[in-house]
Amino acid sequence: MCGELVKIDAVDMTYGGHGGGSGTKAVAGLNMAVAAGEFVAVVGPSGCGKSTLMKLVTGLHIPEVGTITVAGDRVTKPISIVGMAFQNPTMLPWRTTLDNVLLPLEIVKPHRSRLRANKAEYVAKAENLLKLVGLEGFGDKFPWQLSGGMQQRANLCRALIHEPALLMLDEPFGALDAFTREELWCVIRDIHANTDVTIVLVTHDLREAVFLADRVLVMSARPGRIIVDRTVEFERPRQLDIMYERSFSNVVSELREHIAEARVKVGV
Ligand SMILES: Nc1ncnc2c1ncn2[C@@H]1O[C@H](COP(=O)(O)OP(=O)(O)OP(=O)(O)O)[C@@H](O)[C@H]1O
Ligand SMILES: [Mg+2]
């Protein structure tokens, strides 16, 4: 651990309205700090501003109030040290799955020239990632030839291909069946354990949050802010059967109550 990688400081973000007060205030008074190497999960009622938080950190939205800092630099445009996998897989339909996974390398600067020089090495890396998520042999298929869950898995590979320092995952496992989801939890767990990557994961699944994270942050109803910061103390490496333990369900229930309270306050 070496200090904070992500810092959100007193941020407000309104969609539309052009400052006239008529827009949708998505987050207000949002503060969050994530240490380098940490795994943080963000949970909260639907529409509370979780995806907005992710877009703010990655520079896809710039806040009108407050500041966002990543790796010591104020975020004023989309940042490149990040790998993102968003709620809806956004694969380019005219590229094969393998070429979709390689896409960030064509965009992120230090990789661009290396990709040209060492194409075979990067292709092998992409194929390895596809294998890791159970998509071995699907690299030459187009996204529309894959199921929703398979596209989501490929999306995850694309987020990982450039070995980002920061991985921002917005409900990346939503469209998956329970078994595949648990398999991928273990993939993400191992990536976090074996690298220096810092991970922020948005999820509606509290078991997923507690299984994976060092800390779970609960957001209030819109306009969202962090209302609970719960450290998860289970030892690592964690195995899936930890979810059958009483202490695990206790943390899940505790978080569920916080979210229920936050939901009741919707519209107040
Ligand atoms: N591009 C946009 N334009 C206008 N309003 C938006 C836009 N994106 C989000 N909002 C509004 O901002 C609020 C927060 O949206 P956000 O997508 O951050 O919620 P969320 O917590 O990710 O929800 P979910 O759990 O359903 O994914 C919502 O009320 C939504 O209607
Ligand atoms: Mg969302």
PDB file of C-alpha atoms in Angstrom, residues 1-2 31-33 36 52 68 84 91 100 110-111 158 166 168 175 183 191 207 209 212 227 229 247 251 259 264:
ATOM      1  CA  MET A   1       0.000   0.000   0.000  1.00  0.00           C
ATOM      2  CA  CYS A   2       1.376   3.417  -0.865  1.00  0.00           C
ATOM      3  CA  ASN A  31     -16.369  11.867  -0.737  1.00  0.00           C
ATOM      4  CA  MET A  32     -14.370   8.697  -1.250  1.00  0.00           C
ATOM      5  CA  ALA A  33     -10.762   7.593  -0.935  1.00  0.00           C
ATOM      6  CA  ALA A  36      -3.382   1.842  -3.853  1.00  0.00           C
ATOM      7  CA  THR A  52     -22.062   8.271 -12.120  1.00  0.00           C
ATOM      8  CA  ILE A  68     -11.397  14.058  -8.342  1.00  0.00           C
ATOM      9  CA  MET A  84     -13.232  -0.291 -17.339  1.00  0.00           C
ATOM     10  CA  MET A  91     -18.169  -4.535 -27.976  1.00  0.00           C
ATOM     11  CA  ASN A 100     -12.216  -6.154 -29.272  1.00  0.00           C
ATOM     12  CA  PRO A 110       2.704   3.319 -24.379  1.00  0.00           C
ATOM     13  CA  HIS A 111       1.142   0.190 -25.838  1.00  0.00           C
ATOM     14  CA  ARG A 158     -10.737  -5.992 -22.568  1.00  0.00           C
ATOM     15  CA  LEU A 166      -6.926   0.875 -11.616  1.00  0.00           C
ATOM     16  CA  MET A 168     -13.298   0.042 -12.467  1.00  0.00           C
ATOM     17  CA  ALA A 175     -25.907 -11.159 -16.975  1.00  0.00           C
ATOM     18  CA  GLU A 183     -16.031 -18.632 -11.195  1.00  0.00           C
ATOM     19  CA  ILE A 191      -5.905 -11.032 -10.279  1.00  0.00           C
ATOM     20  CA  ARG A 207     -22.385 -11.533  -1.291  1.00  0.00           C
ATOM     21  CA  ALA A 209     -19.225  -7.345  -2.456  1.00  0.00           C
ATOM     22  CA  LEU A 212     -14.308  -9.745  -2.883  1.00  0.00           C
ATOM     23  CA  ILE A 227     -23.273   6.751   4.125  1.00  0.00           C
ATOM     24  CA  ASP A 229     -17.904   2.495   5.083  1.00  0.00           C
ATOM     25  CA  SER A 247     -19.921 -14.317  10.225  1.00  0.00           C
ATOM     26  CA  VAL A 251     -21.945  -8.783   7.331  1.00  0.00           C
ATOM     27  CA  ILE A 259     -29.473  -0.305   1.910  1.00  0.00           C
ATOM     28  CA  VAL A 264     -36.819   4.236   2.393  1.00  0.00           C
TER      29      VAL A 264
END
